[in-house]
Short mmCIF file of C-alpha atoms and ligand atoms in Angstrom, two decimals:
data_model
loop_
_atom_site.label_atom_id
_atom_site.label_comp_id
_atom_site.label_asym_id
_atom_site.label_seq_id
_atom_site.Cartn_x
_atom_site.Cartn_y
_atom_site.Cartn_z
CA GLU V 1493 -0.21 -0.07 0.22
CA LEU V 1494 1.02 3.37 -1.11
CA ALA V 1495 0.88 6.80 1.37
CA GLN V 1496 -1.63 9.36 0.95
CA ILE V 1497 1.03 11.55 2.61
CA GLY V 1498 4.55 11.73 3.83
CA VAL V 1499 6.09 13.55 6.76
CA THR V 1500 9.74 14.00 6.95
CA GLY V 1501 10.93 15.64 10.06
CA LEU V 1502 9.47 14.04 13.12
CA ALA V 1503 10.30 16.18 16.37
CA VAL V 1504 7.27 17.44 18.43
CA MET V 1505 5.45 19.05 15.72
CA GLY V 1506 5.87 16.68 12.95
CA SER V 1507 5.10 13.38 14.85
CA ASN V 1508 1.96 14.92 16.08
CA ILE V 1509 1.11 15.92 12.66
CA ALA V 1510 1.53 12.48 11.28
CA ARG V 1511 -0.44 11.01 13.84
CA ASN V 1512 -3.14 13.25 13.46
CA PHE V 1513 -3.01 12.58 9.67
CA ALA V 1514 -3.11 8.65 10.55
CA ASN V 1515 -6.21 9.27 13.32
CA HIS V 1516 -8.15 10.08 10.04
CA GLY V 1517 -7.48 7.26 8.44
CA HIS V 1518 -4.67 8.55 5.98
CA THR V 1519 -1.43 5.70 5.66
CA VAL V 1520 1.79 8.37 6.42
CA ALA V 1521 5.11 7.99 5.29
CA LEU V 1522 7.60 8.85 7.80
CA HIS V 1523 11.14 9.93 7.48
CA ASN V 1524 13.87 11.82 9.57
CA ARG V 1525 17.10 12.62 8.99
CA SER V 1526 18.13 10.23 12.16
CA VAL V 1527 16.12 7.07 12.45
CA ALA V 1528 15.59 7.50 16.22
CA LYS V 1529 12.96 9.55 15.81
CA THR V 1530 11.01 7.64 13.23
CA ASP V 1531 11.56 4.39 15.21
CA ALA V 1532 10.58 6.11 18.52
CA LEU V 1533 6.98 7.30 16.71
CA ILE V 1534 6.27 3.63 15.39
CA SER V 1535 6.98 2.14 18.97
CA GLU V 1536 4.90 4.45 20.82
CA HIS V 1537 1.93 5.14 18.47
CA GLY V 1538 2.20 2.43 15.63
CA SER V 1539 -1.07 1.06 16.93
CA GLU V 1540 -3.17 4.65 16.23
CA GLY V 1541 -3.20 4.11 11.95
CA THR V 1542 -1.32 2.92 9.23
CA PHE V 1543 2.12 4.35 8.91
CA ILE V 1544 5.19 3.91 6.49
CA ARG V 1545 8.79 3.39 8.09
CA THR V 1546 11.63 4.82 5.79
CA GLU V 1547 14.93 5.66 6.47
CA THR V 1548 16.44 7.03 3.07
CA ILE V 1549 14.74 9.89 1.06
CA GLU V 1550 14.52 7.55 -2.12
CA GLU V 1551 12.71 5.28 0.00
CA PHE V 1552 10.49 7.58 1.58
CA VAL V 1553 9.34 9.32 -2.21
CA ALA V 1554 9.16 5.23 -3.17
CA ALA V 1555 6.72 5.04 -0.58
CA LEU V 1556 3.82 7.66 -1.66
CA ALA V 1557 1.10 7.29 -4.13
CA LYS V 1558 1.34 9.98 -6.84
CA PRO V 1559 1.11 12.88 -7.00
CA ARG V 1560 3.43 12.67 -3.95
CA ARG V 1561 2.59 14.83 -1.33
CA VAL V 1562 5.22 15.55 1.34
CA LEU V 1563 5.21 17.78 4.60
CA ILE V 1564 8.42 18.96 5.54
CA MET V 1565 8.39 19.62 9.55
CA VAL V 1566 11.77 20.56 10.01
CA LYS V 1567 13.81 23.65 11.68
CA ALA V 1568 12.97 26.90 9.41
CA GLY V 1569 16.28 28.52 7.61
CA ASP V 1570 18.65 26.14 5.92
CA PRO V 1571 17.26 22.53 7.16
CA THR V 1572 14.49 23.23 5.18
CA ASP V 1573 16.53 24.01 1.78
CA ALA V 1574 18.66 21.24 2.47
CA VAL V 1575 15.13 19.07 2.76
CA ILE V 1576 13.65 20.69 -0.55
CA GLU V 1577 16.86 20.06 -2.42
CA GLU V 1578 17.13 16.32 -1.23
CA LEU V 1579 13.26 15.58 -2.03
CA ALA V 1580 13.43 17.55 -5.58
CA GLY V 1581 16.31 15.20 -6.52
CA ALA V 1582 13.77 12.13 -5.80
CA MET V 1583 10.19 13.59 -7.33
CA GLU V 1584 8.81 13.82 -10.05
CA GLU V 1585 6.84 16.46 -11.93
CA GLY V 1586 3.46 17.30 -10.52
CA ASP V 1587 4.31 16.29 -7.06
CA ILE V 1588 3.75 18.02 -3.95
CA ILE V 1589 6.18 19.67 -1.49
CA ILE V 1590 4.73 21.53 1.46
CA ASP V 1591 6.75 23.41 3.96
CA GLY V 1592 5.01 23.66 7.25
CA GLY V 1593 7.70 25.17 9.42
CA ASN V 1594 7.73 29.04 10.01
CA ALA V 1595 9.64 29.77 7.26
CA LEU V 1596 10.10 34.03 6.19
CA TYR V 1597 7.62 34.01 3.26
CA THR V 1598 10.10 35.58 1.45
CA ASP V 1599 12.21 32.62 1.39
CA THR V 1600 9.07 30.76 0.81
CA ILE V 1601 8.44 32.84 -2.79
CA ARG V 1602 12.03 32.10 -3.76
CA ARG V 1603 11.67 28.34 -2.61
CA GLU V 1604 8.30 28.22 -4.89
CA ALA V 1605 9.58 29.85 -8.12
CA ALA V 1606 12.85 27.25 -7.87
CA MET V 1607 10.92 24.33 -7.71
CA LYS V 1608 8.60 25.57 -10.08
CA GLU V 1609 11.47 25.56 -12.38
CA ARG V 1610 11.66 21.90 -11.77
CA GLY V 1611 8.10 20.90 -12.64
CA LEU V 1612 7.07 20.74 -8.78
CA LEU V 1613 4.53 22.58 -7.04
CA PHE V 1614 5.73 24.07 -3.69
CA VAL V 1615 3.15 25.17 -0.91
CA GLY V 1616 4.12 26.99 2.22
CA ALA V 1617 1.43 26.42 4.47
CA GLY V 1618 1.54 28.11 7.78
CA ILE V 1619 0.48 26.00 10.56
CA SER V 1620 -0.78 27.07 13.98
CA GLY V 1621 -2.01 25.24 17.18
CA GLY V 1622 1.62 24.16 19.04
CA GLU V 1623 1.98 20.76 19.69
CA GLU V 1624 -1.70 20.40 20.91
CA GLY V 1625 -3.25 21.76 17.48
CA ALA V 1626 -0.94 19.67 15.69
CA LEU V 1627 -1.98 16.58 17.13
CA ASN V 1628 -5.73 17.41 17.44
CA GLY V 1629 -6.68 19.86 15.05
CA PRO V 1630 -4.28 22.81 13.71
CA SER V 1631 -5.18 25.81 11.74
CA ILE V 1632 -3.94 25.66 8.42
CA MET V 1633 -2.79 28.41 5.81
CA PRO V 1634 -1.49 27.13 2.97
CA GLY V 1635 -0.04 29.05 -0.23
CA GLY V 1636 1.29 27.96 -3.67
CA PRO V 1637 -0.33 27.15 -6.91
CA ALA V 1638 -4.21 27.14 -7.18
CA GLU V 1639 -4.06 23.66 -8.74
CA SER V 1640 -1.79 22.05 -5.80
CA TYR V 1641 -4.99 22.56 -3.58
CA LYS V 1642 -6.76 20.10 -5.41
CA ALA V 1643 -4.63 17.18 -4.43
CA LEU V 1644 -3.93 18.41 -1.14
CA GLY V 1645 -6.90 20.66 0.14
CA PRO V 1646 -8.82 17.27 1.45
CA LEU V 1647 -6.13 15.95 3.14
CA LEU V 1648 -5.12 19.16 5.02
CA GLU V 1649 -9.02 19.72 5.62
CA SER V 1650 -9.62 16.42 7.22
CA ILE V 1651 -6.66 17.14 9.90
CA ALA V 1652 -7.45 20.52 10.52
CA ALA V 1653 -9.75 21.76 13.57
CA GLN V 1654 -13.20 22.70 12.34
CA VAL V 1655 -15.56 25.24 13.57
CA ASP V 1656 -19.28 25.20 12.88
CA GLY V 1657 -18.59 22.19 10.53
CA THR V 1658 -15.77 24.40 8.71
CA PRO V 1659 -12.42 23.31 8.26
CA CYS V 1660 -9.64 25.62 9.95
CA CYS V 1661 -7.78 25.32 6.60
CA THR V 1662 -8.36 27.03 3.30
CA HIS V 1663 -6.02 27.76 0.24
CA ILE V 1664 -4.09 31.15 1.03
CA GLY V 1665 -3.10 32.41 -2.12
CA PRO V 1666 -0.13 31.94 -4.43
CA ASP V 1667 3.55 31.49 -3.33
CA GLY V 1668 4.16 33.04 -0.11
CA SER V 1669 1.02 33.99 1.24
CA GLY V 1670 0.41 31.14 3.33
CA HIS V 1671 3.23 31.90 5.37
CA PHE V 1672 2.95 35.70 5.30
CA VAL V 1673 -0.54 35.68 6.99
CA LYS V 1674 1.00 33.03 9.36
CA MET V 1675 3.41 35.29 9.97
CA VAL V 1676 0.87 37.91 10.77
CA HIS V 1677 -0.85 35.94 12.72
CA ASN V 1678 1.74 35.38 15.08
CA GLY V 1679 2.37 38.99 15.11
CA ILE V 1680 -1.15 39.33 16.39
CA GLU V 1681 -0.49 36.39 18.74
CA TYR V 1682 2.74 38.83 20.26
CA ALA V 1683 0.00 42.05 20.72
CA ASP V 1684 -2.79 39.71 22.07
CA MET V 1685 -0.33 38.51 24.77
CA GLN V 1686 1.44 41.76 25.47
CA LEU V 1687 -2.34 43.57 25.97
CA ILE V 1688 -3.28 40.38 28.54
CA GLY V 1689 -0.14 40.92 30.01
CA GLU V 1690 -0.64 44.74 30.69
CA ALA V 1691 -4.17 44.05 32.38
CA TYR V 1692 -2.55 41.52 34.69
CA ASN V 1693 0.10 44.11 35.77
CA LEU V 1694 -2.75 46.77 36.33
CA PHE V 1695 -4.69 44.32 38.73
CA ARG V 1696 -1.28 43.67 40.55
CA ASP V 1697 0.31 47.02 40.89
CA ALA V 1698 -2.96 49.31 40.84
CA LEU V 1699 -5.71 46.84 42.51
CA GLY V 1700 -3.02 44.94 44.81
CA TYR V 1701 -4.63 41.50 42.89
CA THR V 1702 -2.86 38.42 43.49
CA PRO V 1703 -2.46 36.13 40.57
CA ALA V 1704 -5.62 34.10 42.01
CA GLN V 1705 -7.74 36.87 41.90
CA VAL V 1706 -6.62 37.80 38.47
CA ALA V 1707 -7.24 34.36 37.48
CA ASP V 1708 -10.99 34.42 38.67
CA VAL V 1709 -11.15 37.51 36.44
CA PHE V 1710 -9.72 36.07 33.48
CA THR V 1711 -12.07 33.42 34.22
CA GLU V 1712 -14.65 35.48 34.63
CA TRP V 1713 -14.35 37.38 30.84
CA ASN V 1714 -13.59 33.79 28.97
CA ASP V 1715 -17.45 33.64 29.45
CA GLY V 1716 -17.96 37.15 27.61
CA ASP V 1717 -16.61 38.79 25.06
CA LEU V 1718 -13.18 38.35 25.52
CA GLU V 1719 -13.27 34.55 25.06
CA SER V 1720 -10.55 33.36 23.55
CA TYR V 1721 -7.80 30.85 24.05
CA LEU V 1722 -5.34 33.18 25.38
CA VAL V 1723 -6.96 34.46 27.60
CA GLU V 1724 -8.31 30.69 29.06
CA ILE V 1725 -4.71 29.89 29.50
CA THR V 1726 -4.03 32.89 30.91
CA ALA V 1727 -6.25 31.94 34.11
CA GLU V 1728 -4.27 28.43 34.19
CA VAL V 1729 -0.60 29.85 33.86
CA LEU V 1730 -2.11 32.85 36.88
CA ARG V 1731 -4.00 29.76 39.02
CA GLN V 1732 -0.18 27.87 38.81
CA VAL V 1733 1.54 27.08 41.84
CA ASP V 1734 5.06 26.51 42.33
CA ALA V 1735 5.86 23.07 43.61
CA LYS V 1736 9.02 24.10 45.29
CA THR V 1737 8.42 27.57 46.83
CA GLY V 1738 4.44 27.29 47.44
CA GLN V 1739 4.16 30.63 45.45
CA PRO V 1740 2.44 31.03 42.76
CA LEU V 1741 4.54 30.45 39.65
CA VAL V 1742 3.93 33.49 37.88
CA ASP V 1743 6.05 35.24 40.77
CA VAL V 1744 8.74 32.60 40.15
CA ILE V 1745 9.58 32.92 36.84
CA VAL V 1746 12.20 35.36 35.58
CA ASP V 1747 10.47 38.30 33.88
CA ALA V 1748 12.08 38.58 30.86
CA ALA V 1749 10.42 37.73 27.56
CA GLU V 1750 12.16 35.78 24.80
CA GLN V 1751 10.99 35.73 21.18
CA LYS V 1752 11.68 33.26 18.33
CA GLY V 1753 11.16 36.03 15.55
CA THR V 1754 8.31 35.91 14.03
CA GLY V 1755 6.77 39.24 15.88
CA ARG V 1756 10.20 41.07 14.82
CA TRP V 1757 9.45 39.49 11.05
CA THR V 1758 6.06 40.85 11.40
CA VAL V 1759 7.38 44.53 12.02
CA LYS V 1760 10.08 44.56 9.56
CA ALA V 1761 7.73 43.61 6.79
CA ALA V 1762 4.94 46.20 8.48
CA LEU V 1763 7.98 48.58 8.04
CA ASP V 1764 9.14 47.69 4.33
CA LEU V 1765 4.98 47.99 3.60
CA GLY V 1766 4.35 51.12 5.53
CA VAL V 1767 1.60 49.52 7.22
CA PRO V 1768 1.34 51.44 11.01
CA VAL V 1769 1.28 47.87 13.21
CA THR V 1770 1.97 50.11 16.23
CA GLY V 1771 0.40 47.17 18.85
CA ILE V 1772 2.46 44.43 17.54
CA ALA V 1773 5.28 46.75 17.51
CA GLU V 1774 5.19 47.66 21.11
CA ALA V 1775 4.46 43.95 21.75
CA VAL V 1776 7.87 43.14 20.41
CA PHE V 1777 9.48 46.20 22.04
CA ALA V 1778 8.25 45.28 25.18
CA ARG V 1779 9.97 41.88 25.33
CA ALA V 1780 13.11 43.41 24.08
CA LEU V 1781 12.70 45.55 26.91
CA SER V 1782 11.91 43.05 29.29
CA GLY V 1783 15.13 41.18 28.49
CA SER V 1784 17.31 44.38 28.99
CA ARG V 1785 18.28 42.88 32.11
CA ALA V 1786 21.55 44.99 32.98
CA GLN V 1787 19.68 48.16 32.31
CA ARG V 1788 16.59 47.49 34.28
CA LYS V 1789 18.58 46.03 36.92
CA ALA V 1790 20.60 49.80 36.71
CA ALA V 1791 17.36 52.03 36.46
CA VAL V 1792 15.30 50.57 39.17
CA GLY V 1793 14.52 53.29 41.84
CA LEU V 1794 14.04 56.16 39.45
CA ALA V 1795 11.96 58.90 39.85
CA SER V 1796 8.08 57.72 39.59
CA GLY V 1797 6.68 61.27 40.34
CA SER V 1798 4.15 62.21 43.05
CA LEU V 1799 1.12 61.96 41.23
CA ALA V 1800 -0.83 58.09 42.13
CA ASP V 1801 -4.64 58.58 41.38
CA LYS V 1802 -5.23 54.88 42.78
CA PRO V 1803 -8.76 53.67 41.37
CA THR V 1804 -11.41 53.93 44.36
CA ASP V 1805 -13.52 51.43 42.82
CA ALA V 1806 -12.09 47.78 41.92
CA GLU V 1807 -15.51 46.73 40.36
CA GLN V 1808 -15.64 49.78 37.96
CA PHE V 1809 -11.85 49.61 36.62
CA THR V 1810 -12.15 45.77 36.47
CA HIS V 1811 -14.50 46.97 33.82
CA ASP V 1812 -12.65 49.66 32.56
CA ILE V 1813 -9.47 47.14 32.13
CA SER V 1814 -12.05 44.68 30.15
CA ARG V 1815 -12.57 47.40 27.74
CA ALA V 1816 -9.17 48.59 27.46
CA LEU V 1817 -8.83 45.01 26.68
CA TYR V 1818 -11.22 44.60 23.96
CA ALA V 1819 -10.63 47.76 22.73
CA SER V 1820 -6.82 47.59 22.07
CA LYS V 1821 -7.39 43.76 20.81
CA ILE V 1822 -9.72 45.65 18.10
CA VAL V 1823 -6.75 47.93 17.05
CA ALA V 1824 -4.40 45.17 17.18
CA TYR V 1825 -6.18 43.20 14.55
CA ALA V 1826 -7.36 46.11 12.17
CA GLN V 1827 -3.87 46.79 12.13
CA GLY V 1828 -2.33 43.15 11.64
CA PHE V 1829 -5.76 42.97 8.61
CA ASP V 1830 -4.02 46.16 7.05
CA GLN V 1831 -0.54 44.46 7.04
CA ILE V 1832 -2.40 41.89 5.20
CA ALA V 1833 -4.18 43.64 2.78
CA ALA V 1834 -1.02 45.38 2.11
CA GLY V 1835 0.80 42.59 1.80
CA SER V 1836 -1.90 41.48 -0.64
CA ALA V 1837 -1.71 44.28 -3.02
CA GLU V 1838 2.43 44.66 -3.22
CA TYR V 1839 2.39 40.87 -4.43
CA ASP V 1840 -0.65 40.26 -6.17
CA TRP V 1841 -2.10 37.53 -3.87
CA ASN V 1842 -5.72 38.45 -3.93
CA LEU V 1843 -6.23 37.72 -0.07
CA HIS V 1844 -9.34 37.38 1.23
CA PRO V 1845 -9.62 39.01 5.09
CA GLY V 1846 -13.03 37.42 5.78
CA ASP V 1847 -10.98 33.79 5.02
CA LEU V 1848 -8.50 34.23 7.05
CA ALA V 1849 -11.01 35.45 10.11
CA THR V 1850 -12.56 31.87 9.50
CA ILE V 1851 -9.85 29.75 9.49
CA TRP V 1852 -8.07 31.66 13.01
CA ARG V 1853 -11.37 30.58 14.31
CA GLY V 1854 -10.40 27.10 15.70
CA GLY V 1855 -7.09 25.73 16.14
CA CYS V 1856 -5.00 28.42 16.07
CA ILE V 1857 -2.76 30.73 19.40
CA ILE V 1858 -5.57 33.75 18.33
CA ARG V 1859 -8.50 31.92 18.49
CA ALA V 1860 -11.37 33.98 20.25
CA ARG V 1861 -15.15 34.37 20.17
CA PHE V 1862 -14.12 37.84 18.36
CA LEU V 1863 -13.12 35.82 15.13
CA ASP V 1864 -16.75 35.39 14.28
CA ARG V 1865 -17.51 38.98 14.61
CA ILE V 1866 -14.18 39.65 12.53
CA LYS V 1867 -15.93 37.28 9.54
CA ASP V 1868 -19.22 38.75 9.58
CA ALA V 1869 -17.76 41.95 9.07
CA TYR V 1870 -15.57 41.22 5.93
CA GLU V 1871 -18.85 39.39 4.53
CA ASP V 1872 -20.57 42.28 5.39
CA ASN V 1873 -18.17 44.53 3.42
CA ALA V 1874 -15.34 42.84 1.84
CA GLU V 1875 -13.52 46.43 1.25
CA LEU V 1876 -13.79 47.59 4.91
CA PRO V 1877 -11.29 50.43 4.88
CA SER V 1878 -10.57 49.61 9.00
CA LEU V 1879 -11.90 47.10 10.75
CA ILE V 1880 -12.33 49.49 13.21
CA LEU V 1881 -15.02 51.11 10.91
CA ALA V 1882 -17.16 47.91 10.63
CA PRO V 1883 -20.44 48.97 12.89
CA TYR V 1884 -19.97 46.34 15.43
CA PHE V 1885 -16.50 47.41 15.89
CA ARG V 1886 -17.28 51.15 15.83
CA ASP V 1887 -20.09 50.19 18.51
CA ALA V 1888 -17.46 48.36 20.51
CA ILE V 1889 -15.01 51.13 20.66
CA GLU V 1890 -17.65 53.71 21.31
CA ASN V 1891 -19.23 51.74 24.36
CA ALA V 1892 -15.32 51.04 25.54
CA ILE V 1893 -13.77 54.76 24.85
CA ASP V 1894 -14.03 56.40 28.26
CA SER V 1895 -12.69 53.14 29.88
CA TRP V 1896 -9.88 52.84 27.83
CA ARG V 1897 -8.85 56.49 28.37
CA ARG V 1898 -9.62 56.00 32.31
CA VAL V 1899 -7.02 53.33 32.34
CA VAL V 1900 -4.17 54.64 30.06
CA ILE V 1901 -4.60 57.67 32.59
CA THR V 1902 -4.48 55.48 35.75
CA ALA V 1903 -1.86 53.59 34.63
CA ALA V 1904 0.16 56.79 33.69
CA SER V 1905 -0.42 58.40 37.22
CA LEU V 1906 0.72 55.53 38.72
CA GLY V 1907 3.63 54.96 37.08
CA ILE V 1908 2.49 51.55 35.22
CA PRO V 1909 3.80 50.59 31.99
CA VAL V 1910 0.94 49.97 29.30
CA PRO V 1911 2.54 50.79 26.07
CA ALA V 1912 0.16 48.64 24.17
CA PHE V 1913 -3.00 49.96 25.54
CA ALA V 1914 -1.74 53.77 25.53
CA SER V 1915 -0.21 53.09 21.96
CA SER V 1916 -3.43 51.65 20.77
CA LEU V 1917 -5.38 54.99 22.38
CA SER V 1918 -3.13 57.27 20.16
CA TYR V 1919 -3.71 55.11 17.33
CA TYR V 1920 -7.26 55.35 17.27
CA ASP V 1921 -7.07 58.98 18.05
CA ALA V 1922 -4.65 59.64 15.08
CA LEU V 1923 -6.71 57.73 12.89
CA ARG V 1924 -10.06 59.74 13.69
CA ALA V 1925 -8.31 63.34 14.18
CA GLU V 1926 -9.65 65.72 11.37
CA ARG V 1927 -6.16 67.17 11.45
CA LEU V 1928 -2.73 65.80 12.06
CA PRO V 1929 0.71 67.34 12.94
CA ALA V 1930 1.84 65.75 9.51
CA ALA V 1931 1.20 69.27 7.98
CA LEU V 1932 3.87 70.58 10.47
CA THR V 1933 6.02 67.73 9.74
CA GLN V 1934 5.83 68.56 5.81
CA GLY V 1935 6.64 72.17 6.49
CA GLN V 1936 9.88 71.23 8.22
CA ARG V 1937 10.97 68.67 5.62
CA ASP V 1938 10.37 71.50 2.96
CA PHE V 1939 12.54 74.06 5.19
CA PHE V 1940 15.30 71.95 5.36
CA GLY V 1941 15.19 69.84 2.57
CA ALA V 1942 13.14 71.43 -0.10
CA HIS V 1943 11.01 68.48 -0.10
CA THR V 1944 7.61 70.04 -1.00
CA TYR V 1945 4.46 69.55 0.27
CA GLU V 1946 0.41 69.78 -1.08
CA ARG V 1947 -1.79 72.84 0.16
CA THR V 1948 -5.33 72.17 1.12
CA ASP V 1949 -7.06 74.51 -1.18
CA SER V 1950 -5.18 74.32 -4.39
CA GLU V 1951 -3.76 71.01 -6.73
CA GLY V 1952 -0.12 70.30 -7.05
CA LYS V 1953 3.28 70.39 -4.84
CA PHE V 1954 4.58 73.72 -3.57
CA HIS V 1955 7.49 75.00 -1.94
CA THR V 1956 8.39 77.94 0.18
CA LEU V 1957 11.52 79.86 -0.61
CA TRP V 1958 12.89 79.41 3.33
CA SER V 1959 16.17 81.00 2.87
CA GLY V 1960 14.80 83.25 0.36
CA ASP V 1961 12.02 85.95 0.51
CA ARG V 1962 9.50 83.09 1.75
CA SER V 1963 7.39 83.42 -1.20
CA GLU V 1964 5.83 80.68 -2.34
CA VAL V 1965 6.78 78.71 -5.78
CA GLU V 1966 5.07 76.19 -7.59
CA ALA V 1967 7.47 73.05 -7.48
P1 LIG J 3050 12.57 21.82 15.63
O1 LIG J 3050 12.54 23.19 14.75
O2 LIG J 3050 13.22 21.70 16.54
O3 LIG J 3050 13.31 20.97 14.29
C1 LIG J 3050 13.73 19.41 14.28
C2 LIG J 3050 13.70 18.46 12.97
O4 LIG J 3050 14.60 19.28 12.45
C3 LIG J 3050 13.92 17.44 13.87
O5 LIG J 3050 13.30 16.63 12.73
C4 LIG J 3050 15.36 17.18 13.26
O6 LIG J 3050 15.94 16.51 12.52
C5 LIG J 3050 15.44 18.42 11.91
N1 LIG J 3050 16.44 18.91 11.04
C6 LIG J 3050 17.51 19.61 11.54
BR1 LIG J 3050 17.01 20.38 13.39
N2 LIG J 3050 18.26 19.95 10.83
C7 LIG J 3050 18.17 19.27 9.38
C8 LIG J 3050 18.84 19.32 8.83
N3 LIG J 3050 19.65 19.85 8.01
N4 LIG J 3050 18.36 18.19 7.41
C9 LIG J 3050 17.22 17.69 7.65
N5 LIG J 3050 16.48 17.65 8.89
C10 LIG J 3050 16.94 18.58 9.94
O7 LIG J 3050 11.25 20.78 15.22
P2 LIG J 3050 9.49 21.15 15.99
O8 LIG J 3050 9.58 22.15 17.24
O9 LIG J 3050 8.89 20.24 15.59
O10 LIG J 3050 9.35 22.30 14.58
C11 LIG J 3050 9.20 21.83 13.31
C12 LIG J 3050 8.75 23.13 12.63
O11 LIG J 3050 7.66 23.58 12.73
C13 LIG J 3050 9.70 24.44 12.53
O12 LIG J 3050 9.84 25.41 11.70
C14 LIG J 3050 8.89 25.29 13.40
O13 LIG J 3050 9.29 27.19 13.60
C15 LIG J 3050 7.58 25.22 13.18
N6 LIG J 3050 6.39 25.30 13.87
C16 LIG J 3050 6.64 24.88 15.27
C17 LIG J 3050 5.88 24.99 16.37
C18 LIG J 3050 5.90 25.09 17.70
O14 LIG J 3050 4.73 25.19 18.62
N7 LIG J 3050 6.57 24.06 18.09
C19 LIG J 3050 4.03 25.87 15.69
C20 LIG J 3050 4.27 25.92 14.60
C21 LIG J 3050 5.34 25.59 13.30
P3 LIG J 3050 17.28 15.07 13.58
O15 LIG J 3050 15.89 14.55 14.60
O16 LIG J 3050 17.58 14.43 12.79
O17 LIG J 3050 17.90 16.40 14.47
#
């Protein structure tokens, strides 16, 4: 019997996805650089389905039904290129190579073009959901040539998470688009986590709550419009007690956040595209600041000022934080979807934002009730200029706005850092402003560099003769 799919790279993610395919009745060919991982998978989980054990790439490729479908789940970067090269040498025209790792989308664009020249279909597939999702149903974002999806779609959809009978997997668009949207997904995840962290920090430092008390608030929130995987697991992390010290675990963990790079990639790509993803950027920088341990140690004890307006009504302030979180989250998603629209335009991908909201409702780390609302918003109007302008979100922010401002004011007064809450609020205020100080910026640019400006009352470009008689000329 030949396998419907092959998986190479059997570390945590690869072996769980291989098991997921097998659990859904597919015959799976297994390959790993070192045979030990292949054998471990077969000895521990071989009874879950039909696996074909292979040692060499040639054996692996020969075990697959045509068109051959191989999912690569190895470390992103050079290892992925090495495996692609080896596979391409053994595969035939029309076969499909899927890279399920966290590849940088520009690498995927390059690899897709190279494989196309060799007659192979290359699919860069973003996969979200961590280990658990890989095993029980991830959210899958496959890019690549549309024809690849005919042979691959049903297979991937069968192992993806399902929400209301809809699989959390759809063809995203050409070449690097799948990895691009996975990257932005991770950026939004950074923003979401940072906002939740800021909420926790306010409970701790403004209201003096214990981690367990904050956990109770998050559990309650998880029954309302903030319902999401991240809010749910936050409560669990906050409730965890350290076995060694008897302290809440969160108080024992070093407060220096690490990152693997997808958040940074999102911000870099946003800078190149000129899209303000301030929520994501603040989240990436907040992790960097937390990691500057020597600087932070040296700065402890710096002045905090004499304003210290503690909230007097804990119930009101709790409500305020929940609304600040919701409104800031709307901003972060709006910015992420703006980046997806900009990427789509830049690379001619013709992406459908509503589809992304649909496949992010389950399986992935940012899964949330909220995504149903985003899906609805794009179904009502696929050309929304900003998610913030969809009636539901416009109303949600209108209902949240005073709370949002109170939270930022209180945090500033008490000296509690809320970079993502505050910058999201400023973004919102800038977006809705009738006049921005950018007019002055243009004046300055014209002064020192003759960069010209446009006028509100006539067409064309103008320049003031700053070092002459200061009259205006048309440029
Ligand atoms: P790792 O990222 O830790 O990669 C380990 C695998 O890569 C092993 O199978 C290893 O083979 C193989 N490998 C390496 Br390293 N260098 C190789 C080379 N030169 N040639 C062939 N194989 C090589 O595994 P992971 O955490 O399971 O993640 C797999 C992919 O999925 C990554 O791209 C990751 O970014 C992505 N991802 C991870 C998550 C997550 O939650 N962990 C979520 C979503 C996506 P060996 O056994 O012989 O050393």
